[in-house]
XYZ file of C-alpha atoms in Angstrom:
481
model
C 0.000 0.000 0.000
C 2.571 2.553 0.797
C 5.094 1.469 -2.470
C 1.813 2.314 -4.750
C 1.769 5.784 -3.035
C 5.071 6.538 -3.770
C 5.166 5.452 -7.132
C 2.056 7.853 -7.521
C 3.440 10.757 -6.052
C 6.851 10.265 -7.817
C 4.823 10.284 -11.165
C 3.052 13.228 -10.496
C 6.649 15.242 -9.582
C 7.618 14.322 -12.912
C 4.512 15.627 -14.715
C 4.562 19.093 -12.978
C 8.171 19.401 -13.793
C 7.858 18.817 -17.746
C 4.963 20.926 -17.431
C 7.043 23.840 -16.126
C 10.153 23.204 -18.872
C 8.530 22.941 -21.680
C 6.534 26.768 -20.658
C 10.368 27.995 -20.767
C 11.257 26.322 -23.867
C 8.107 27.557 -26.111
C 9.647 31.145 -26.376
C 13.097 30.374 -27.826
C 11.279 27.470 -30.115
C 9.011 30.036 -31.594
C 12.554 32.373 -32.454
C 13.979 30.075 -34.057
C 11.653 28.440 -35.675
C 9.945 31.936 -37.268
C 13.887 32.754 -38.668
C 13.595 30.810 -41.775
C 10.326 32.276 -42.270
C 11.195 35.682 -42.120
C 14.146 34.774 -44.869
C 11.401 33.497 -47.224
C 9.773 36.637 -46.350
C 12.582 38.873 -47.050
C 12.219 38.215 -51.035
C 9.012 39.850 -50.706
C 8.545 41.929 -48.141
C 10.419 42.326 -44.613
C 9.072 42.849 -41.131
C 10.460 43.695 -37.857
C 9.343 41.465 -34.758
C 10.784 42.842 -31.306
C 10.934 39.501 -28.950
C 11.744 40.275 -25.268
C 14.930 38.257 -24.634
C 14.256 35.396 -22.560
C 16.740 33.016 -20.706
C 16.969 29.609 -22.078
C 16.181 27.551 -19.835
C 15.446 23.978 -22.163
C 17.223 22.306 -24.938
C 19.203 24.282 -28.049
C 17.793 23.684 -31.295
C 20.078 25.538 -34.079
C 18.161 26.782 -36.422
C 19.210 26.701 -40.188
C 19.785 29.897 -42.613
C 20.078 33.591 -41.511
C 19.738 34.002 -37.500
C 20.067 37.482 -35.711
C 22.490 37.841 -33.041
C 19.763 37.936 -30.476
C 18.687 34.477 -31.438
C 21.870 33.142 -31.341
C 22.039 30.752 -27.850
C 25.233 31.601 -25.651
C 27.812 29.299 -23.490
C 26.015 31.081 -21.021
C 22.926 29.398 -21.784
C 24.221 26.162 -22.148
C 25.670 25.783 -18.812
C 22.841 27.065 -17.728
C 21.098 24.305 -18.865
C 23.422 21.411 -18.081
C 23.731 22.637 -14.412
C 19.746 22.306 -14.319
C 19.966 18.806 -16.062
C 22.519 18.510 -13.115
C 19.888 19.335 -10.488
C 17.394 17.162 -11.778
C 19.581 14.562 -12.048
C 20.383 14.388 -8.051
C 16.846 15.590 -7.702
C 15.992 12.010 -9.912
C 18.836 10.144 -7.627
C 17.432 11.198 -4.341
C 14.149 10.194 -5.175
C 15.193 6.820 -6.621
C 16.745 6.534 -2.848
C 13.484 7.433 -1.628
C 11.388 5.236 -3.409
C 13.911 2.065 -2.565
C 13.827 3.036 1.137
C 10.048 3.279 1.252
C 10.067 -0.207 -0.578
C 12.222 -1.935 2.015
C 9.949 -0.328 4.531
C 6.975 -1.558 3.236
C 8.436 -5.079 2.619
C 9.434 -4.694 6.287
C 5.971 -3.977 6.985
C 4.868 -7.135 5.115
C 6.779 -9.204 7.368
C 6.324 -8.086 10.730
C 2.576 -8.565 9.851
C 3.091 -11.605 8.928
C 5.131 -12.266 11.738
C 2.270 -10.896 13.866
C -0.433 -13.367 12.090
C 2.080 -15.951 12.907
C 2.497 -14.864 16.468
C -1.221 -14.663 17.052
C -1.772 -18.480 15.450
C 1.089 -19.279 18.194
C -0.510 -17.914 21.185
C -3.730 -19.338 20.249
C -2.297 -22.475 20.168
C -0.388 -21.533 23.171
C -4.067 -20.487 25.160
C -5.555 -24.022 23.859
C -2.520 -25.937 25.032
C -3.565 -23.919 28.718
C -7.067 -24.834 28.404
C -6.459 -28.934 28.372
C -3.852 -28.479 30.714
C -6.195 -26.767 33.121
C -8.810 -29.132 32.439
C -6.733 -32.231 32.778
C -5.514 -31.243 36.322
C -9.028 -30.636 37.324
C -9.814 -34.178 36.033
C -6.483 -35.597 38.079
C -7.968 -34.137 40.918
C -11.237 -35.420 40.595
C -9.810 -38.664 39.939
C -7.399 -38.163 43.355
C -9.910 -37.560 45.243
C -11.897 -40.611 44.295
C -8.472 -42.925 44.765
C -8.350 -41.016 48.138
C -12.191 -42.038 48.853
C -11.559 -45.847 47.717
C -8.298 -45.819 50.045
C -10.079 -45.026 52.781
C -13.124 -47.316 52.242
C -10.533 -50.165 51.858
C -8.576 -49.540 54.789
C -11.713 -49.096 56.833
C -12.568 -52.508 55.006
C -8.933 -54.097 56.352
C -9.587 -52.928 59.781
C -13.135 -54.726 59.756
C -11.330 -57.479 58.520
C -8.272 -57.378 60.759
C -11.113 -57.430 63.170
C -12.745 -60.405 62.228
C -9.929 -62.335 61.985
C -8.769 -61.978 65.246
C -12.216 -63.416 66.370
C -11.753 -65.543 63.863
C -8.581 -66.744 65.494
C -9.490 -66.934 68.859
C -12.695 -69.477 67.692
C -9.509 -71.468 66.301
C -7.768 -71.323 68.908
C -10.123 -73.004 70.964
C -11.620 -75.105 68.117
C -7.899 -76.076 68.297
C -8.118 -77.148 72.032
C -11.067 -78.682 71.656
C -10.196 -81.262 68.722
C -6.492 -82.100 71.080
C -9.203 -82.969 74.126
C -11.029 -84.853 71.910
C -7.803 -86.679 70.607
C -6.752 -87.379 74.015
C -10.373 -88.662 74.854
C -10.228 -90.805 71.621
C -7.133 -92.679 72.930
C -8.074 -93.051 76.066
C -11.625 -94.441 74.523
C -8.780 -96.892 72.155
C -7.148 -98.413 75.245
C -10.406 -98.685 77.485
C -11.898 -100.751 74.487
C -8.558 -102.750 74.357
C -8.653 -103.323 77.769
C -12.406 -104.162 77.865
C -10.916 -106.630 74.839
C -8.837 -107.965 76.359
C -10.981 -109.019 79.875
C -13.086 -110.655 77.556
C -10.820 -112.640 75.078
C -7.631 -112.611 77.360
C -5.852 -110.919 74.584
C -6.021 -107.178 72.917
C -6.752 -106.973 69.314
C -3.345 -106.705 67.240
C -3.248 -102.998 64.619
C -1.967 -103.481 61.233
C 1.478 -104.057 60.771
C 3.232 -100.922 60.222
C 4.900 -99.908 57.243
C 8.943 -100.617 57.583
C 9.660 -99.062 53.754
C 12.753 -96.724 54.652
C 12.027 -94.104 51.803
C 15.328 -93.204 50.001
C 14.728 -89.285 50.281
C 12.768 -89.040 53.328
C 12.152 -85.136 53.911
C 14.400 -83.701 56.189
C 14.471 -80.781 59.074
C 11.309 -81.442 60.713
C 10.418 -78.429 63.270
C 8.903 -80.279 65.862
C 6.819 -83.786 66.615
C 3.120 -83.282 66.962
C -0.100 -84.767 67.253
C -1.926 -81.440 66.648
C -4.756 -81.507 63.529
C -5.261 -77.568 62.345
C -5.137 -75.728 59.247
C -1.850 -74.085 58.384
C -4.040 -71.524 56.894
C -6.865 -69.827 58.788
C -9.736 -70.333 56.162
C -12.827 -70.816 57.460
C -14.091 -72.912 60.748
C -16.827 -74.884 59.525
C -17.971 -78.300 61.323
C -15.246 -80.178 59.895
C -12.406 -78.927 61.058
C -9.926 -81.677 61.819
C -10.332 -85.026 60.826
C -11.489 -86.080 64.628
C -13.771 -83.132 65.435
C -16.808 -81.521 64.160
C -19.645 -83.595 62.513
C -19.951 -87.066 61.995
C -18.964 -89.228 60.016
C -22.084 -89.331 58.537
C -22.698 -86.548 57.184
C -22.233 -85.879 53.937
C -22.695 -84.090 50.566
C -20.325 -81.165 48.851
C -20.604 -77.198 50.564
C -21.587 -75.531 47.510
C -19.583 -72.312 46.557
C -20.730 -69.544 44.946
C -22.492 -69.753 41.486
C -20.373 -67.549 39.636
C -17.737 -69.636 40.279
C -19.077 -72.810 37.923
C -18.255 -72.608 34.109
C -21.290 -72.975 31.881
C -22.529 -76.520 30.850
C -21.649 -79.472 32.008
C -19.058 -81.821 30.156
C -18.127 -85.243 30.140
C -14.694 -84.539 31.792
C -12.232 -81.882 32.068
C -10.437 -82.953 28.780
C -13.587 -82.126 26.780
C -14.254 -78.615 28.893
C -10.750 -77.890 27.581
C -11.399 -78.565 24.266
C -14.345 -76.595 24.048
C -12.221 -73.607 24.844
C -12.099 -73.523 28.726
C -8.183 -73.022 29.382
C -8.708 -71.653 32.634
C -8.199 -74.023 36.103
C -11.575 -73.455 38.126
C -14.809 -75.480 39.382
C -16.649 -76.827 36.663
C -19.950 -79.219 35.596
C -19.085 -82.169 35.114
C -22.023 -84.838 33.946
C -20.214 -88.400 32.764
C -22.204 -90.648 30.570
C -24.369 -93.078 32.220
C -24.676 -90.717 35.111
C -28.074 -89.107 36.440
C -26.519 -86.487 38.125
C -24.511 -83.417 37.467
C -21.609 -83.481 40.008
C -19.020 -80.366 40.638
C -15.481 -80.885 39.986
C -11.889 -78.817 40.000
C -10.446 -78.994 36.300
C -6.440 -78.470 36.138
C -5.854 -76.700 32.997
C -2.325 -75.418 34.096
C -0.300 -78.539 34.230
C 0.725 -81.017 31.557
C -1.072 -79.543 29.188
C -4.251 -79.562 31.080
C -7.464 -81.990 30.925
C -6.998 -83.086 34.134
C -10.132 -83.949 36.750
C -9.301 -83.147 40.103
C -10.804 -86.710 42.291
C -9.128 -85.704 45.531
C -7.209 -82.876 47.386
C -5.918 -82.280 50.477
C -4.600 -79.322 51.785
C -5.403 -77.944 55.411
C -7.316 -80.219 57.033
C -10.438 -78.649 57.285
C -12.830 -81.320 56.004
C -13.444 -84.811 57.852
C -12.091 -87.909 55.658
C -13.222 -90.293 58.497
C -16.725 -91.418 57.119
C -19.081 -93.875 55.752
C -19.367 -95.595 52.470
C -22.452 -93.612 51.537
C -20.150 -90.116 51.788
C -17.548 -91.737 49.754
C -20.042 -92.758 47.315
C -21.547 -89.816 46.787
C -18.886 -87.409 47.230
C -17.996 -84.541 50.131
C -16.250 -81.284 50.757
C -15.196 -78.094 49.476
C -14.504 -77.863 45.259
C -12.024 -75.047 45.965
C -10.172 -76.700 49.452
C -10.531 -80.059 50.654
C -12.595 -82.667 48.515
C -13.791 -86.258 47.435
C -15.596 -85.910 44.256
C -17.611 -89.618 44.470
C -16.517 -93.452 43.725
C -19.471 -93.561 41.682
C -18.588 -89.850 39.989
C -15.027 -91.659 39.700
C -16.462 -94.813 38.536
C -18.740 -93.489 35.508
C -15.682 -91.536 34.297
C -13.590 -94.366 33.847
C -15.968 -96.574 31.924
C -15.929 -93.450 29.288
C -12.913 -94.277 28.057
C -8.697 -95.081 28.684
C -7.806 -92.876 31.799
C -4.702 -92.470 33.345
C -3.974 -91.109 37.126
C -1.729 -88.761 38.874
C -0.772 -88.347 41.987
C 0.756 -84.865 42.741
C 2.475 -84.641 46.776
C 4.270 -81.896 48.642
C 6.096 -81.906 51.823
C 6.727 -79.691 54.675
C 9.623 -78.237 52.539
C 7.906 -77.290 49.703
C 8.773 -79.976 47.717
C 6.437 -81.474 45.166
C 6.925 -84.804 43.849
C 4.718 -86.963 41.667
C 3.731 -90.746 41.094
C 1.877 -91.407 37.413
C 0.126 -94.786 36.504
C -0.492 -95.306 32.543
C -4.438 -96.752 33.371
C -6.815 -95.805 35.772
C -10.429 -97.458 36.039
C -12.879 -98.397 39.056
C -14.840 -101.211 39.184
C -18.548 -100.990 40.201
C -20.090 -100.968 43.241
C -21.220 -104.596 43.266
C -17.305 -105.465 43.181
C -16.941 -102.889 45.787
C -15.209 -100.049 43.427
C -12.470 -102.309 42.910
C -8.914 -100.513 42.037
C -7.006 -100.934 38.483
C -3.915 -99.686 37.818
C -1.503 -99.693 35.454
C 2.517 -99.327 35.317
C 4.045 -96.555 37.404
C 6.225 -93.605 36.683
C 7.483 -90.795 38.632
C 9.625 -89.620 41.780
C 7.790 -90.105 44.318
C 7.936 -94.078 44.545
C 5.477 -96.835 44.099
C 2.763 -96.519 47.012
C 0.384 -97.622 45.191
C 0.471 -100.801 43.407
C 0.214 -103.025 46.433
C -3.225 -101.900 46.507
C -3.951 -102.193 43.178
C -6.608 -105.353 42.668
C -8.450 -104.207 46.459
C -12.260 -102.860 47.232
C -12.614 -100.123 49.033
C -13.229 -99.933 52.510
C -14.517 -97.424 55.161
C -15.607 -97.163 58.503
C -19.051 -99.146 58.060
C -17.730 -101.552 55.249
C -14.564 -103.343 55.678
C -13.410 -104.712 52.334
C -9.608 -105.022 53.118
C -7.929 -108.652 53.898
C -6.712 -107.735 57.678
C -8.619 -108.818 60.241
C -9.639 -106.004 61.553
C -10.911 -102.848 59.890
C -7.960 -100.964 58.602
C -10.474 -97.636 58.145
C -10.031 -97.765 62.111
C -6.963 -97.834 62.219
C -5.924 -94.777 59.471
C -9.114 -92.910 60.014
C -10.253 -92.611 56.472
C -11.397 -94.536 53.527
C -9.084 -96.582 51.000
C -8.313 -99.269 48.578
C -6.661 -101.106 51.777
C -5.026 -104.158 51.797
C -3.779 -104.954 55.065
C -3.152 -102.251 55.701
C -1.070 -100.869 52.752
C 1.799 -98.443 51.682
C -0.379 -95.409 50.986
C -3.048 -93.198 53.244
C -3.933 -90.191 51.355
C -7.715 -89.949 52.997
C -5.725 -90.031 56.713
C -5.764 -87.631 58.847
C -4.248 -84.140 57.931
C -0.994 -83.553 60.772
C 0.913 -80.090 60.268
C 4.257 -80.487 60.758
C 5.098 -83.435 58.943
C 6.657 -85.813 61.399
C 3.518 -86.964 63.741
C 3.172 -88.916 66.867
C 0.110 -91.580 66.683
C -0.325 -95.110 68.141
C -1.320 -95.892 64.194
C -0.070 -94.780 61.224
C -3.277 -92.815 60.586
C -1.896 -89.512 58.760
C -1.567 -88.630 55.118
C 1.844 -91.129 54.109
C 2.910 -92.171 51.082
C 5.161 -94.978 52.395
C 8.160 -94.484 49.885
C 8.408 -90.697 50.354
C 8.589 -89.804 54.081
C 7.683 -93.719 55.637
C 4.240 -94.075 57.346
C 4.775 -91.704 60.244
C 5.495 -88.703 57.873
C 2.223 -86.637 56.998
C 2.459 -84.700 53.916
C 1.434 -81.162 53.580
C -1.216 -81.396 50.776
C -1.749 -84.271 47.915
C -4.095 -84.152 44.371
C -5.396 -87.410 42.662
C -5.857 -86.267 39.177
C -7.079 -88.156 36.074
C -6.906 -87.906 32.546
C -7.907 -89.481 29.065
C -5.188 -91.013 27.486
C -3.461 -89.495 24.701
């Protein structure tokens, strides 16, 4: 905008100034150019024009013919004239200089306005930039103050529950007491029958033999000899805590969990719950052909590739294996602790097909070792869920075979071949013989290392010999591959 009113001012200079020279030059033009004239004249008549003498102040134009000395131009009026092309010169130089200095100007102008657009784009963007940043540290607050409102619901939550669990604990503590009386009673109830025995038949009825297999790596550093039964873990005091207290042997039937805690539909056996996409270990359905019932049942998906049907845990000793055949028919405890899923569960998954059976141990050191039999099947009820097993493999040694071929035998049904009723003696139900290497439904001593009369804990004769309980044992089964 300002270059364009320059140039228009510099253009009108220039027109007022050839305005004003060529007013000076029309006088000396006219002289010169009326001499000739006058010579044509001359051969006819003559005239006499007096022309006030003028200073020359434009170009010289020399005129041709006869010229008076008053037309003649001077040096005079030459310099005259080259000093005021002189002074227009400069005069055209300095405004040259002008116009190029009002050009950068204006260019400068250009770009400080653009630098201005660009400036005010930038603090825009600078303002929005604010904005979020304002807004997100409101949200952060919003959100601290929520965290702040959970923390303090939870830690009122722990204190409730720091509460309850010291009740919790003191009930244990004396549930504690009371199952050690009732041991003590129990023995004393043992040798007042023995004596009462023996006044009658003049001699007291002879236990089992016990097991003499010296293990080859029986667990070492045992803390202490005990004869206590309690949970290493604090998990609930139900009725049938310890294997010698609570309910009796009697009573029966699972403690259902929660319902969210089943998987959809029930399946033939873990292997097929895998297969239909379940890769998760967790309580599931599990409905075996031939079977009228639906039972519950723990599927290991996390080991050896998975498939595997939990059939019995052990763990803290807070369900009862001391019962009757109709419990260990039908099944009894806790899907997520302690549990016997059913010989007749057990029995119509075997006749579905080739099974094969694990059994998973860990001691009082933490470590887990594992005996593996190639078949697995029961036989039914009629033959007294017979036991069939196949060839063994693993680390933990061969418990097991000696009792493979025997019925099963509790409490109120003795199916073993000793005289007595072995199921007295180990306080639990088993395929004994008489009475055999392994007692995995025993009773649950912490500690390892227990003090009984009988060798009634949970001993897998060649890991730990018969008066070494271990800490927690699965019976898992399996199709086979």
């Amino acid at each position: 905008m300002g270059f364009d009113v320059w140039s228009l001012f510099l253009l009108l200079a220039l027109s007022l100034w050839s305005n004003s020279h060529a007013l000076k030059m029309n006088p000396i033009l006219s002289r010169i150019r009326r001499a000739p004239q006058a010579a044509e004249e001359n051969k006819k008549c003559s005239y006499t024009f007096l022309v006030p003498e003028q200073k020359i102040t434009g170009p010289i134009c020399a005129a041709r013919g006869y010229s008076t000395d008053k037309d003649r131009v001077t040096r005079l009026d030459v310099a005259s004239v080259r000093d005021l092309l002189s002074k227009q010169r400069q005069e055209m130089e300095t405004l040259k200089l002008v116009v190029d200095v009002d050009g950068n100007l204006v260019n400068e102008m250009k770009l400080l306005r653009k630098e201005s657009r660009n400036m005010n784009s930038r603090v825009t963007q600078l303002y929005m930039q604010l904005l979020h940043e304002i807004i997100r540290k409101r949200d952060n607050s919003l959100e601290l103050a929520q965290l702040e409102t959970r923390i303090l619901n939870a830690t009122a939550e722990s204190l409730r529950l720091t509460s309850r669990y010291k009740e919790l604990e003191a009930k244990y503590a004396a549930l504690s007491a009371i199952v050690n009386n009732q041991s003590v009673l129990i023995g004393q109830l043992e040798e007042h029958c023995m004596q009462m025995y023996s006044r009658r038949h003049e001699q007291p009825p002879i236990g089992p033999p016990l097991v003499q297999v010296v293990p080859e790596n029986i667990p070492v550093s045992v803390p202490r000899f005990t004869n206590e039964i309690q949970s290493r873990n604090a998990r609930g005091f139900g009725p049938e805590r310890g294997s010698r207290s609570g309910s009796t042997p009697t009573s029966t039937t699972f403690q259902t969990p929660p319902a969210t805690l089943f998987k959809k539909s029930p399946f033939r056996d873990c292997q097929e719950a895998q297969e239909a996409g379940h890769s998760t270990s967790g309580m599931y359905l599990i409905k075996p052909d031939e079977s009228e019932r639906t039972v519950q049942a723990w599927c290991e998906q996390d080991i050896d590739n998975g498939g595997w049907t939990v059939i019995q845990r052990r763990k803290d000793g807070s369900v009862n294996f001391f019962r009757n055949w109709d419990n260990y028919k039908t099944g009894f405890g806790n899907i997520d602790g302690e549990y016997w899923l059913g010989l007749e569960a057990i029995y119509k998954l075997g006749r579905q097909g080739d099974y094969k059976l694990m059994v998973e141990m860990e001691d009082w050191m933490d470590k887990k070792v594992y005996a593996q039999y190639d078949s697995f099947h029961l036989e039914p009820e009629s033959e007294g869920y017979r036991l069939r097993l196949g060839t063994y493999q693993g680390n933990a040694g061969d418990s097991l075979s000696s009792h493979n071929g025997k019925q099963f035998t509790t409490l109120d049904r003795d199916k073993d071949t000793f005289s007595g009723n072995c199921a007295h003696f180990h306080k639990g139900g088993w395929w004994y013989n008489a009475c055999g290497q392994a007692n995995l439904n025993g009773v649950w001593y912490t500690g390892g290392v227990y003090r009984s009369k009988f060798q009634d804990g949970i001993f897998w004769a060649d890991y730990g010999g018969g008066f070494y309980s271990m800490k927690s044992v699965r019976m898992l089964i399996r199709p086979i591959d």
